[in-house]
Each structure stands twice: as structure tokens, then as C-alpha cells.
Coordinates of C-alpha atoms in Angstrom, one line a residue:
M1 CA 24.7 -11.6 -18.5
N2 CA 21.9 -9.1 -19.0
T3 CA 18.9 -9.4 -16.9
N4 CA 15.9 -7.0 -17.3
T5 CA 14.4 -5.2 -14.4
T6 CA 10.8 -4.0 -14.5
N7 CA 11.9 -0.9 -16.3
N8 CA 14.0 -3.0 -18.7
A9 CA 17.3 -1.6 -17.4
S10 CA 20.4 -3.9 -17.6
F11 CA 22.8 -4.4 -14.7
V12 CA 26.2 -5.7 -13.8
P13 CA 26.7 -7.9 -10.7
G14 CA 27.8 -5.9 -7.7
E15 CA 26.4 -2.6 -9.0
A16 CA 23.3 -1.0 -7.4
I17 CA 20.2 -0.8 -9.6
E18 CA 17.7 1.9 -9.4
E19 CA 14.1 1.7 -10.5
Y20 CA 13.0 5.3 -10.7
D21 CA 9.8 6.9 -11.9
S22 CA 9.8 10.6 -11.4
S23 CA 6.0 10.6 -10.8
Q24 CA 6.5 8.3 -7.8
S25 CA 8.8 10.3 -5.7
E26 CA 6.2 10.8 -3.0
V27 CA 4.9 7.2 -3.1
E28 CA 7.1 4.6 -1.5
E29 CA 6.7 0.9 -0.7
D30 CA 7.8 -0.6 2.5
I31 CA 10.1 -3.1 0.8
E32 CA 13.8 -2.5 0.6
G33 CA 14.8 -4.4 -2.6
E34 CA 16.2 -7.7 -3.7
R35 CA 19.6 -9.3 -3.7
S36 CA 20.9 -12.1 -5.9
T37 CA 23.5 -14.8 -5.2
R38 CA 25.6 -16.6 -7.8
L39 CA 25.7 -20.3 -6.9
P40 CA 28.7 -22.6 -7.5
N41 CA 26.9 -24.1 -10.5
G42 CA 26.6 -20.7 -12.1
D43 CA 22.9 -20.3 -11.4
I44 CA 21.5 -17.0 -10.2
Q45 CA 19.4 -17.2 -7.0
G46 CA 17.3 -14.3 -6.0
H47 CA 16.6 -13.6 -2.3
H48 CA 13.5 -11.5 -1.8
E49 CA 13.7 -8.6 0.5
G50 CA 10.4 -7.2 -0.2
N51 CA 8.1 -6.2 -3.0
S52 CA 10.5 -4.3 -5.2
I53 CA 10.8 -7.1 -7.8
L54 CA 13.8 -7.9 -9.9
N55 CA 11.9 -9.3 -12.9
T56 CA 13.8 -11.6 -15.2
N57 CA 12.5 -13.0 -18.4
Q58 CA 11.6 -16.2 -16.6
P59 CA 8.0 -16.7 -15.4
S60 CA 7.3 -15.4 -11.9
D61 CA 6.5 -18.9 -10.5
S62 CA 8.9 -19.4 -7.6
N63 CA 9.0 -23.2 -8.2
L64 CA 10.7 -22.9 -11.6
T65 CA 14.4 -23.3 -11.9
P66 CA 16.5 -20.2 -11.9
T67 CA 18.2 -18.7 -15.0
T68 CA 21.5 -20.4 -15.8
A69 CA 24.5 -18.1 -16.1
T70 CA 27.1 -18.3 -18.9
T71 CA 30.0 -18.3 -16.4
T72 CA 30.6 -20.1 -13.1
T73 CA 32.1 -18.9 -9.9
T74 CA 32.1 -20.0 -6.2
T75 CA 32.0 -16.5 -4.9
T76 CA 28.8 -15.1 -3.4
I77 CA 28.2 -11.6 -4.7
P78 CA 25.3 -9.9 -3.1
F79 CA 23.8 -6.9 -4.7
P80 CA 23.4 -3.7 -2.7
P81 CA 19.8 -2.9 -1.8
I82 CA 17.8 -1.4 -4.5
R83 CA 16.3 2.0 -3.5
S84 CA 12.9 1.7 -2.1
T85 CA 10.3 2.3 -4.8
I86 CA 7.2 1.0 -6.3
T87 CA 6.9 -2.1 -8.5
T88 CA 5.7 -1.0 -11.8
N89 CA 5.2 -4.0 -14.1
S90 CA 5.7 -7.1 -11.9
N91 CA 3.3 -10.0 -12.3
K92 CA 4.3 -11.4 -9.0
P93 CA 1.5 -11.6 -6.4
Y94 CA 1.5 -8.8 -3.8
S95 CA 1.6 -11.4 -1.0
S96 CA 2.7 -15.0 -0.8
F97 CA 0.3 -15.7 2.1
S98 CA -2.5 -18.1 1.0
K99 CA -6.1 -16.9 1.0
S100 CA -6.8 -19.1 4.1
T101 CA -3.8 -17.5 5.9
K102 CA -5.1 -14.1 5.0
I103 CA -8.5 -15.0 6.4
L104 CA -6.9 -16.3 9.6
I105 CA -4.9 -13.0 10.0
V106 CA -8.1 -11.0 9.5
I107 CA -10.1 -13.1 11.9
L108 CA -7.5 -13.0 14.7
G109 CA -7.1 -9.3 14.2
G110 CA -10.8 -8.7 14.1
L111 CA -11.3 -10.6 17.4
A112 CA -8.5 -8.6 19.0
G113 CA -10.0 -5.4 17.5
I114 CA -13.2 -5.9 19.5
F115 CA -11.5 -4.8 22.8
S116 CA -10.8 -1.2 21.9
P117 CA -14.4 -0.1 21.2
I118 CA -16.1 -2.5 23.5
S119 CA -14.1 -1.4 26.5
S120 CA -15.6 2.1 26.2
N121 CA -19.2 1.1 25.2
I122 CA -19.7 -1.7 27.6
F123 CA -19.1 0.8 30.3
V124 CA -21.8 3.2 29.3
P125 CA -25.0 1.4 30.6
A126 CA -23.2 1.1 34.0
I127 CA -22.7 4.8 34.4
P128 CA -25.8 5.3 36.6
T129 CA -24.9 2.3 38.8
L130 CA -21.2 3.4 39.1
S131 CA -22.2 6.9 40.1
L132 CA -24.1 5.4 43.1
A133 CA -21.2 2.9 43.9
F134 CA -18.5 5.6 43.8
K135 CA -20.8 8.3 45.2
K136 CA -20.0 10.6 42.2
T137 CA -22.2 12.3 39.7
E138 CA -22.9 10.7 36.3
N139 CA -20.9 13.5 34.7
Q140 CA -17.9 12.6 36.9
I141 CA -18.2 8.9 36.0
S142 CA -18.5 9.9 32.3
Q143 CA -15.0 11.3 32.7
A144 CA -13.8 7.7 32.8
V145 CA -15.0 7.5 29.2
T146 CA -13.2 10.7 28.4
I147 CA -10.0 9.4 29.9
Y148 CA -10.3 6.2 27.9
L149 CA -10.8 8.2 24.7
I150 CA -7.8 10.5 25.4
F151 CA -5.4 7.5 25.8
Q152 CA -7.1 5.8 22.9
A153 CA -6.0 8.7 20.8
I154 CA -2.4 9.0 22.1
T155 CA -1.0 5.5 22.6
P156 CA -1.7 4.0 19.2
S157 CA 0.3 6.9 17.7
F158 CA 3.4 5.4 19.3
L159 CA 2.5 1.7 19.3
G160 CA 1.3 1.7 15.7
S161 CA 4.6 3.2 14.6
L162 CA 6.4 0.7 16.8
S163 CA 4.6 -2.2 15.0
D164 CA 5.7 -0.7 11.6
S165 CA 9.3 -1.1 12.8
Y166 CA 9.6 -4.2 15.1
G167 CA 6.7 -6.3 13.8
R168 CA 3.0 -6.7 14.3
R169 CA 3.1 -9.9 16.3
P170 CA 5.2 -8.8 19.4
I171 CA 3.4 -5.5 19.8
Y172 CA 0.1 -7.2 19.5
L173 CA 1.0 -9.6 22.4
I174 CA 2.5 -6.9 24.6
T175 CA -0.5 -4.6 24.4
L176 CA -3.0 -7.3 25.0
I177 CA -1.1 -8.4 28.1
I178 CA -1.3 -4.8 29.5
Y179 CA -5.0 -4.8 28.7
L180 CA -5.5 -8.1 30.5
G181 CA -3.8 -6.8 33.7
S182 CA -5.8 -3.6 33.7
N183 CA -9.1 -5.5 33.5
I184 CA -8.2 -7.5 36.5
G185 CA -7.3 -4.3 38.4
L186 CA -10.7 -2.7 37.4
A187 CA -12.6 -5.8 38.6
L188 CA -10.9 -5.5 42.0
C189 CA -11.0 -1.7 42.2
S190 CA -12.2 -0.2 45.5
T191 CA -15.2 2.1 45.4
N192 CA -13.3 4.5 47.7
S193 CA -10.7 5.1 45.0
Y194 CA -12.2 7.1 42.2
W195 CA -8.7 8.2 41.1
L196 CA -7.8 4.5 40.7
L197 CA -10.8 3.9 38.5
L198 CA -9.5 6.7 36.2
F199 CA -5.9 5.4 36.3
L200 CA -6.9 1.9 35.4
R201 CA -9.2 3.1 32.6
A202 CA -6.1 4.9 31.2
L203 CA -4.1 1.7 31.4
Q204 CA -6.9 -0.3 29.9
S205 CA -7.0 2.1 27.0
T206 CA -3.2 2.0 26.5
G207 CA -3.4 -1.8 26.2
G208 CA -6.6 -2.2 24.2
S209 CA -6.6 0.8 21.8
A210 CA -3.5 -0.1 19.7
V211 CA -5.0 -3.4 18.4
I212 CA -7.0 -1.4 15.8
S213 CA -4.0 0.3 14.2
I214 CA -1.9 -2.9 14.4
G215 CA -4.8 -4.9 12.8
Y216 CA -5.2 -2.4 10.0
G217 CA -1.4 -2.6 9.5
C218 CA -1.7 -6.4 9.1
V219 CA -4.5 -5.9 6.5
T220 CA -2.3 -3.6 4.4
D221 CA 0.6 -6.0 4.7
V222 CA -1.3 -8.9 3.0
A223 CA -4.1 -7.3 0.9
E224 CA -3.3 -5.4 -2.3
P225 CA -5.2 -2.1 -2.8
R226 CA -7.8 -3.6 -5.2
E227 CA -9.1 -6.0 -2.5
R228 CA -8.2 -3.9 0.5
G229 CA -11.8 -2.8 1.1
K230 CA -13.1 -6.3 1.4
Y231 CA -10.4 -7.4 3.9
A232 CA -10.7 -4.1 5.8
A233 CA -14.5 -4.6 6.0
A234 CA -14.0 -8.1 7.4
F235 CA -11.6 -6.8 10.0
Q236 CA -14.0 -4.1 10.9
V237 CA -16.6 -6.7 11.9
G238 CA -14.7 -7.1 15.1
A239 CA -14.2 -3.4 15.7
M240 CA -17.8 -2.6 15.0
S241 CA -19.1 -5.4 17.3
G242 CA -18.1 -3.2 20.2
P243 CA -20.9 -0.6 19.5
A244 CA -23.2 -3.4 18.6
F245 CA -22.9 -5.7 21.7
G246 CA -20.9 -3.7 24.2
P247 CA -23.8 -1.7 25.7
L248 CA -26.0 -4.8 25.7
L249 CA -23.5 -6.9 27.5
G250 CA -22.8 -4.0 29.9
G251 CA -26.5 -3.7 30.7
V252 CA -27.0 -7.4 31.2
L253 CA -23.9 -7.9 33.3
T254 CA -24.6 -4.8 35.4
Q255 CA -28.2 -5.7 36.2
T256 CA -27.6 -9.4 36.9
L257 CA -24.1 -9.7 38.3
G258 CA -23.0 -6.2 39.2
W259 CA -20.7 -3.7 37.5
R260 CA -17.5 -5.7 38.4
S261 CA -18.6 -8.6 36.2
I262 CA -18.1 -6.3 33.2
F263 CA -14.3 -6.4 33.8
W264 CA -14.2 -10.1 34.7
F265 CA -16.0 -10.7 31.4
L266 CA -13.3 -8.7 29.5
T267 CA -10.6 -10.6 31.4
I268 CA -11.9 -13.9 30.3
A269 CA -12.5 -12.7 26.7
T270 CA -9.0 -11.4 26.5
C271 CA -7.6 -14.8 27.5
V272 CA -9.8 -16.5 24.9
V273 CA -8.4 -14.3 22.1
L274 CA -4.8 -14.1 23.4
I275 CA -4.1 -17.8 23.4
P276 CA -4.8 -18.5 19.6
L277 CA -3.1 -15.2 18.7
I278 CA 0.0 -16.4 20.5
L279 CA -0.1 -19.8 18.8
F280 CA -1.1 -19.0 15.3
L281 CA -0.7 -15.4 14.2
P282 CA 2.2 -15.1 11.7
E283 CA 4.4 -12.0 11.3
T284 CA 3.2 -9.9 8.4
L285 CA 5.4 -6.8 8.5
R286 CA 6.7 -6.4 5.0
S287 CA 10.0 -4.9 6.0
L288 CA 10.7 -8.1 8.0
V289 CA 9.1 -10.9 6.0
G290 CA 8.8 -9.3 2.5
D291 CA 5.8 -10.7 0.7
G292 CA 5.6 -13.4 3.5
S293 CA 8.3 -15.7 2.0
I294 CA 11.2 -14.5 4.2
P295 CA 11.4 -16.3 7.7
P296 CA 10.9 -13.8 10.5
P297 CA 13.2 -13.4 13.5
P298 CA 12.6 -16.0 16.3
L299 CA 10.9 -13.4 18.5
N300 CA 8.4 -12.7 15.7
T301 CA 7.7 -16.4 15.0
S302 CA 4.7 -18.3 16.3
P303 CA 5.3 -21.4 18.5
I304 CA 3.6 -23.6 15.9
I305 CA 6.1 -22.6 13.3
L306 CA 9.0 -23.0 15.7
L307 CA 7.8 -26.5 16.5
Q308 CA 7.5 -27.4 12.8
Q309 CA 11.0 -26.2 12.2
R310 CA 12.3 -28.2 15.2
K311 CA 10.5 -31.3 13.9
M312 CA 12.0 -30.9 10.4
R313 CA 15.5 -30.7 11.9
R314 CA 14.9 -33.8 14.0
D315 CA 13.6 -35.7 11.0
L316 CA 16.6 -34.8 8.9
A317 CA 18.9 -35.9 11.8
E318 CA 17.2 -39.2 12.0
K319 CA 17.6 -39.8 8.3
G320 CA 21.3 -38.9 8.5
E321 CA 20.8 -35.9 6.2
I322 CA 22.7 -32.7 6.7
E323 CA 20.6 -29.6 6.9
V324 CA 21.8 -27.0 4.4
E325 CA 21.5 -23.5 5.9
E326 CA 20.5 -21.1 3.1
T327 CA 21.8 -17.6 3.6
I328 CA 19.0 -15.1 3.1
E329 CA 19.7 -11.5 2.9
K330 CA 17.2 -9.8 5.2
P331 CA 15.9 -6.3 4.4
P332 CA 17.2 -3.7 6.9
R333 CA 14.7 -3.1 9.7
K334 CA 12.9 0.2 9.5
P335 CA 14.0 2.7 12.1
Y336 CA 11.4 3.4 14.8
Q337 CA 9.8 6.7 14.1
P338 CA 7.6 7.6 17.1
L339 CA 6.3 10.7 15.5
S340 CA 5.4 9.2 12.2
A341 CA 1.6 9.1 13.0
F342 CA 1.9 12.9 13.7
M343 CA 3.9 13.6 10.6
I344 CA 1.3 11.9 8.4
L345 CA -1.1 14.7 9.4
L346 CA 1.2 17.2 7.7
T347 CA 0.0 15.8 4.4
P348 CA -2.9 18.3 3.7
E349 CA -5.2 15.9 1.7
I350 CA -5.0 13.3 4.5
F351 CA -5.4 15.9 7.2
L352 CA -8.6 17.3 5.7
I353 CA -10.2 13.8 5.2
F354 CA -9.3 12.8 8.7
I355 CA -10.7 15.9 10.2
F356 CA -14.0 15.5 8.3
A357 CA -14.3 11.8 9.3
S358 CA -13.5 12.8 12.9
L359 CA -16.3 15.3 13.0
L360 CA -18.7 12.5 12.2
Y361 CA -17.1 10.3 14.8
L362 CA -17.4 13.1 17.4
E363 CA -21.2 13.2 16.8
F364 CA -21.5 9.4 16.8
Y365 CA -19.6 8.9 20.0
S366 CA -21.3 11.8 21.8
I367 CA -24.7 10.2 20.9
L368 CA -23.5 6.8 22.2
T369 CA -22.6 8.4 25.5
V370 CA -25.7 10.4 26.1
Y371 CA -28.1 7.8 24.6
S372 CA -28.4 5.8 27.8
T373 CA -29.3 8.9 29.8
A374 CA -31.8 10.1 27.2
L375 CA -33.5 6.6 27.1
K376 CA -33.7 6.6 30.8
D377 CA -35.2 10.1 31.0
T378 CA -37.6 9.6 28.1
Y379 CA -38.8 6.0 28.5
K380 CA -37.8 5.1 32.1
L381 CA -35.9 1.9 31.0
S382 CA -33.8 -0.4 33.1
E383 CA -30.0 -1.1 32.4
L384 CA -30.9 -4.3 30.5
Q385 CA -33.5 -2.5 28.3
I386 CA -31.0 0.4 27.7
G387 CA -28.4 -2.2 26.6
L388 CA -30.9 -3.7 24.1
C389 CA -31.6 -0.3 22.7
Y390 CA -28.0 0.0 21.6
L391 CA -28.3 -3.1 19.5
P392 CA -29.9 -1.6 16.3
S393 CA -27.2 1.0 15.8
G394 CA -24.5 -1.6 16.4
I395 CA -26.0 -4.0 13.8
G396 CA -26.2 -1.0 11.5
T397 CA -22.5 -0.3 11.9
I398 CA -21.5 -3.9 11.0
I399 CA -23.7 -3.8 7.9
S400 CA -22.3 -0.4 7.0
A401 CA -18.7 -1.6 7.2
Q402 CA -19.5 -4.5 4.8
L403 CA -21.3 -2.3 2.3
N404 CA -18.5 0.2 2.4
G405 CA -15.9 -2.4 1.8
R406 CA -17.6 -3.7 -1.3
Q407 CA -18.1 -0.2 -2.5
L408 CA -14.5 0.7 -2.1
D409 CA -13.3 -2.3 -4.1
F410 CA -16.0 -1.8 -6.8
W411 CA -15.0 1.8 -7.6
Y412 CA -11.3 1.1 -7.3
Q413 CA -11.5 -1.8 -9.8
K414 CA -13.7 0.2 -12.1
E415 CA -11.1 3.0 -12.2
E416 CA -8.4 0.4 -12.6
K417 CA -10.1 -0.9 -15.8
K418 CA -10.7 2.6 -17.0
V419 CA -7.0 3.7 -16.9
G420 CA -5.4 0.3 -17.6
G421 CA -3.7 -0.1 -14.2
D422 CA -4.0 0.6 -10.5
Y423 CA -2.8 3.6 -8.6
R424 CA 0.7 2.2 -8.0
K425 CA 1.3 1.7 -11.8
K426 CA -0.5 4.7 -13.2
P427 CA -0.7 7.4 -10.5
E428 CA -1.0 10.2 -12.9
E429 CA -4.1 8.7 -14.7
F430 CA -5.6 7.0 -11.7
D431 CA -7.9 9.5 -9.8
I432 CA -7.4 8.1 -6.3
E433 CA -9.2 11.1 -4.6
Y434 CA -12.5 10.8 -6.5
T435 CA -12.4 7.0 -6.5
R436 CA -12.1 6.7 -2.7
I437 CA -13.7 9.9 -1.4
R438 CA -16.9 9.4 -3.5
C439 CA -17.6 6.5 -1.1
L440 CA -18.3 8.9 1.7
A441 CA -21.3 10.5 0.2
P442 CA -24.1 8.0 0.8
F443 CA -23.1 7.3 4.3
V444 CA -22.7 11.0 5.3
M445 CA -26.2 11.9 4.0
M446 CA -27.8 8.9 5.8
F447 CA -26.0 9.6 9.0
L448 CA -26.8 13.3 9.3
A449 CA -30.5 12.7 8.4
S450 CA -30.9 9.8 10.9
V451 CA -29.1 11.6 13.7
T452 CA -31.3 14.7 13.5
S453 CA -34.4 12.5 13.4
L454 CA -33.2 10.5 16.4
G455 CA -32.8 13.6 18.5
W456 CA -36.4 14.7 17.8
C457 CA -37.7 11.2 18.4
L458 CA -36.2 11.4 21.9
Q459 CA -37.3 15.1 22.4
V460 CA -41.0 14.5 21.6
K461 CA -41.1 11.0 23.2
A462 CA -41.9 9.2 20.0
P463 CA -42.9 5.5 20.3
L464 CA -39.8 3.4 21.2
P465 CA -39.9 1.2 18.0
A466 CA -39.7 4.4 15.9
T467 CA -36.7 5.6 17.9
L468 CA -35.0 2.2 17.5
V469 CA -35.5 2.1 13.7
V470 CA -34.0 5.6 13.3
N471 CA -31.1 4.4 15.6
F472 CA -30.5 1.5 13.1
F473 CA -30.1 3.9 10.2
M474 CA -27.8 6.0 12.3
G475 CA -25.5 3.0 12.6
L476 CA -25.9 2.3 8.9
G477 CA -24.5 5.7 8.1
T478 CA -21.2 5.2 9.9
G479 CA -19.2 3.8 7.0
T480 CA -16.8 6.7 6.8
I481 CA -13.9 5.7 9.0
G482 CA -13.0 2.8 6.8
T483 CA -12.9 5.0 3.7
A484 CA -10.7 7.6 5.4
T485 CA -8.3 4.8 6.6
V486 CA -8.0 3.1 3.2
Y487 CA -7.4 6.5 1.4
G488 CA -4.6 7.3 3.8
Q489 CA -3.0 3.9 3.3
D490 CA -3.2 4.4 -0.5
L491 CA -1.1 7.6 -0.2
K492 CA 1.3 6.2 2.5
P493 CA 2.1 2.6 1.5
G494 CA 4.2 0.7 4.0
K495 CA 2.8 2.8 6.9
G496 CA -0.5 1.0 7.6
G497 CA -0.1 1.1 11.3
A498 CA 0.9 4.7 11.5
V499 CA -1.9 5.8 9.1
S500 CA -4.5 4.0 11.2
A501 CA -3.0 5.5 14.4
S502 CA -3.0 8.9 12.9
L503 CA -6.7 8.8 12.1
N504 CA -7.3 7.3 15.5
L505 CA -5.4 10.2 17.1
V506 CA -7.6 12.8 15.5
R507 CA -11.0 11.0 15.9
C508 CA -10.4 10.1 19.5
I509 CA -9.4 13.6 20.4
F510 CA -12.6 14.8 18.8
G511 CA -14.6 12.1 20.5
A512 CA -13.1 13.0 23.9
I513 CA -14.2 16.6 23.4
G514 CA -17.7 15.5 22.5
V515 CA -18.0 13.1 25.5
A516 CA -16.7 15.8 27.9
A517 CA -19.3 18.3 26.8
I518 CA -22.3 16.2 25.7
Q519 CA -24.0 15.7 29.1
S520 CA -23.9 19.5 29.9
I521 CA -25.3 20.4 26.4
Y522 CA -28.0 17.8 26.7
N523 CA -29.1 19.0 30.1
A524 CA -29.2 22.6 28.8
I525 CA -31.1 22.3 25.5
G526 CA -32.5 18.7 25.3
A527 CA -31.9 15.9 22.9
G528 CA -33.5 17.5 19.8
W529 CA -31.4 20.7 19.6
T530 CA -28.3 18.9 20.9
F531 CA -28.4 16.5 17.9
V532 CA -29.1 19.4 15.5
L533 CA -26.1 21.3 16.9
L534 CA -23.8 18.2 16.3
S535 CA -25.1 17.7 12.8
G536 CA -24.6 21.4 12.0
I537 CA -21.0 21.1 13.0
C538 CA -20.5 18.2 10.6
I539 CA -22.3 20.0 7.8
L540 CA -19.7 22.8 8.2
G541 CA -17.0 20.3 7.4
I542 CA -18.6 19.0 4.1
P543 CA -16.5 21.3 1.9
M544 CA -13.3 19.5 3.1
P545 CA -13.7 16.3 0.9
F546 CA -14.6 18.5 -2.2
I547 CA -11.4 20.5 -1.6
V548 CA -9.3 17.2 -1.5
I549 CA -10.9 15.9 -4.7
K550 CA -10.1 19.1 -6.5
K551 CA -6.6 19.9 -5.1
G552 CA -5.2 16.5 -3.8
K553 CA -3.3 15.6 -7.0
S554 CA -1.8 19.0 -7.5
W555 CA -0.7 19.1 -3.9
R556 CA 1.2 15.8 -4.4
K557 CA 2.7 17.0 -7.7
R558 CA 4.0 20.1 -6.0
R559 CA 5.6 18.0 -3.2
E560 CA 7.1 15.7 -5.7
D561 CA 8.6 18.6 -7.7
K562 CA 10.1 20.1 -4.5
A563 CA 11.6 16.7 -3.6
A564 CA 13.1 16.3 -7.0
E565 CA 14.6 19.8 -6.9
K566 CA 16.1 19.1 -3.5
E567 CA 17.6 15.8 -4.8
R568 CA 19.0 17.6 -7.8
I569 CA 20.6 20.3 -5.7
K570 CA 22.0 17.6 -3.4
K571 CA 23.6 15.7 -6.3
E572 CA 25.1 18.9 -7.7
S573 CA 26.6 19.8 -4.3
S574 CA 28.1 16.3 -3.9
R575 CA 29.7 16.6 -7.3
V576 CA 31.3 20.0 -6.3

């Protein structure tokens, strides 16, 4: 029997099939292939192990009957795994998860994603109060923010890669449990133990920071590239709510209930999110569940699904029916690569875009840190009033994420129509660099202009409403991290967690450097020139995106040629 693959190659049962496109040697999916089983009646049954589709001449609807073979046998003959590659002409949906399930995954991930940024920002309005409580300078208390950012940079690099291997769900739960315990410790921390404050902040960052990279991994698992901007933007609502509401909550709680109430609030909030996440979040890792149609291992299965499975077995037993266990060939688990987030930075086009986005993040986070001190010095505001003053920029960041998500999808779909296919199908014709990186331009210009204006508003003691309006536009100009993340995920499919962790590593290191130095710079030259200095550093990085647009495709082609040459030499050596 001859069955056509997506590249119209015929095969014989028991032989390995390769789908190979020489232009795709650098682009790999996270799916390991597909196996088929010959049933006793002669039918061919396909067991999906991912997204590398074995496309017969039948329609792709999974509810249709399989193709009938011309001969019969009772022997199960599995096919060896097809080499990991892209799917070129399959009409099968990217994910079998329903739209409502995708929305559930994004909502739960977005809620969990609040904790990473909010744990740093909620702390900022309490810095003056904590300096009195611990009898330390404000600069010393700010080191707790620096410690948080350092661990926020490092730990997702390992935990994000871990989720790419062992599944999103178990790593989600483990990290949030660590985060919960650290918040309880911070709420009970003695003011005589400054070292304990720093240690628990490091532990808090370890538990809370990985949820962003894991969440982005879930988005790439279920959302195809042409709609990834929309889902990533929805996920970012949670992540961006930290800058929006963290300082406000910190100011309210510090002024009304004391600084310890900040960490009790985070403890309660973690429990509220952790419970539905335990009950309902499905496993999405494509190397475990394929497009979502393969049952995950028990440790990766939610209690709701386990209860449904138990109820089904009980109902079958009551009816006297025998449950037929269907043997499903599972894709091999990806090996854990703890350094994969670091290795991604060896790709020059990704490295340059991540560096540029991180320069902007350095400026943004430095301003968030010094903003409370500047407001207190300039306008003599209370902690509650300072918290309210963070709200405009936070709202701006949320709006920015949504606008950027729509922009990413708009330009991607426009390029897709222009070349007659997406980046996976037509990588040579599809200009992924220009399509994605052009989305940086409006936000970069708005951000640099508004930040410089904000510095001089604080310097000359402009009316507070004018400062808040400029602060809003600063938040509106932050839609750059999402673009950098999506671009990296386009180039490294199947490594969504590692890509997000890699960007997180660079931007948080930059952010930690900025936070460590910003108070001293502000005290030395004032708000106006401090913000001009930060904007000048970002302007020096503007050539980086242009270099990537011009050179990105040729760099990839050179890597592909080298990989093909190595493969050729290896085959010749094996023949000898």
C-alpha cells in the first residue's frame, strides 16, 4: 500500500520515513513524529506523537474512518520515529485544544504570571518604611530589589528548560509552592535579620520568576505563529498587572496595615491562584502530549481529568463492558538541557534583539525603582499617594501589550498572504526579521521621548498631573519585550520556555545593574540628567535591530550550510 507523506514520498511498513527540506535544517519542531499500527481487520491506525504529520489522502478529520488496507495481519508493526522536522503541507490544526481550553490556559498562566513582576514592584513604595524598620539606608534596602532581579534572571534559565523536558504543569506547581513558602517567611521575618530579608527575597524570586517563562511556553504549545501575538498579549495582561497595581497595593498596605501585610497579601493571592491551577491546568508540552490529543503521564494530569477517567472506568464496569486499552506510542521525552537558555544566546540575531530589548528594560526598571524617591523628594507625597502615581504607567503597559499583540499578528498575516504561506512553510520567501522587528519602532520612539520628558518634569517640579500623563506614555512605550520573545520563539520552535528564560536572563541582569546604580546616579545628577543618560544608552543600541533585519537571514543560511556539510561528511565517514 502506498501512502503519501506531506512531501509525497511513498513508504513501506517498518521503514523509517524522512521529511527533509534542506532550507529547514536550522528550524526544528518539538514533535518527534508519528507511528502507525496495522489492526487485525487490516486498517491502518495512526498514533500521533506530535506535529510532524503523516498526511494520507484522507481528509484530516480525526473522526473519519481510517484507510482500509489491501492485506490483513494480526501483527502490530510500529514505524520508527520520523526525524524531527517541520510540517510543510499539512492541513491538520496546530493544536487539538479547543479555543475555550486555550483561553483557560492563558488565563491561568496570566494569573500566575502576576507574581513575578508584582513581587518586585509591590516592594518599592515600602522602601522608606523598611529602611526605618531594619535600621538600614534606602540604598541598602534597594539591594533587596537587586537580589530579586539577579535570581529572577538566573533561575528561569534552568526551570524554563526543565519545563521543556518534564512538562509545564509539574514545574508550575513546584515553583509556586516555593514562592508560597518564601512569602510566609518574609511576613514573619525579624527586623534584626537583614541577611534573612535578602535570603528570603532570593527564594521568593526563585519560586515566582519562572512562571513567566513557563507561561510563554504554554502559549507557544497551543498557539500557532499567526495568532501567537494575540495569545501572548492576553497572557501579558497578568505579567503587566504587576507594574500597574503592585506599587499601588504596596503603598496602600504599607500605610494602612504595615509592610508585613504586603507578604501576607501575596501568600493569600498565591493560594487563590494555585488551587484552580492544580485542579484545571492541562499539560501542554508538545513532546509529551503532541497537539494535545495524547494523554499525558499521571503526574502531568490534572485531578479533574483523573476523576473523569476513574468515573468512565466505573461506568464501564457497572455495564459489564470490558475496557479496551489502546496502545499509544508516546514520543520520547526530550532530554533535560539545563544550558539551553544560555545556548540560545549564541544565535547572533536573537542575541542582538535580546540585548536591545534589555537596554530598554534596564531604563524602565531603573525608573520604576527611583520613581518613588523622586516623587517623595519633588512632591512630598505619602506612601499611598506614591502608589497611586505608579498606576498610569502600569495601565499604559497593559494597553501597550494588547496593541503590540494585534500589531504582531497583523504584520505576520500580511506577510503570510504576500508570500503564500507562513514562515514554517516558506522560510526563504517569508521575511521574518522585518515582519517581527518592525513592531519595535513605534514603541521605542514613544518610550524614549516620554522617559526624557518625565525626567525633566521631575527635575523642574512640573505640575503633578503633567508628570502622571507623561508617565502613562512611558508605560505605553513598553511593548518591546513581547516582540523580542515572539521573534525568538519563531526561530526556535519547541523551545518556548527556554527562549523566554533566555530573554529573562539578559533583561534581568541589565535590570539588576540599573537598580544597583540608579539611586547613586540620581543623587549625583538629579532626575532630568539621569533619565537623559539612560535614554542615551538605549539610543546607542538602536543599530542592533537594523543589523538583524539586514543580516539575520544570511546568518541562518550560513549555519544551515555548515550543518548540511557536517552531515554530509558524517555520512561519508560512516560509509567508509
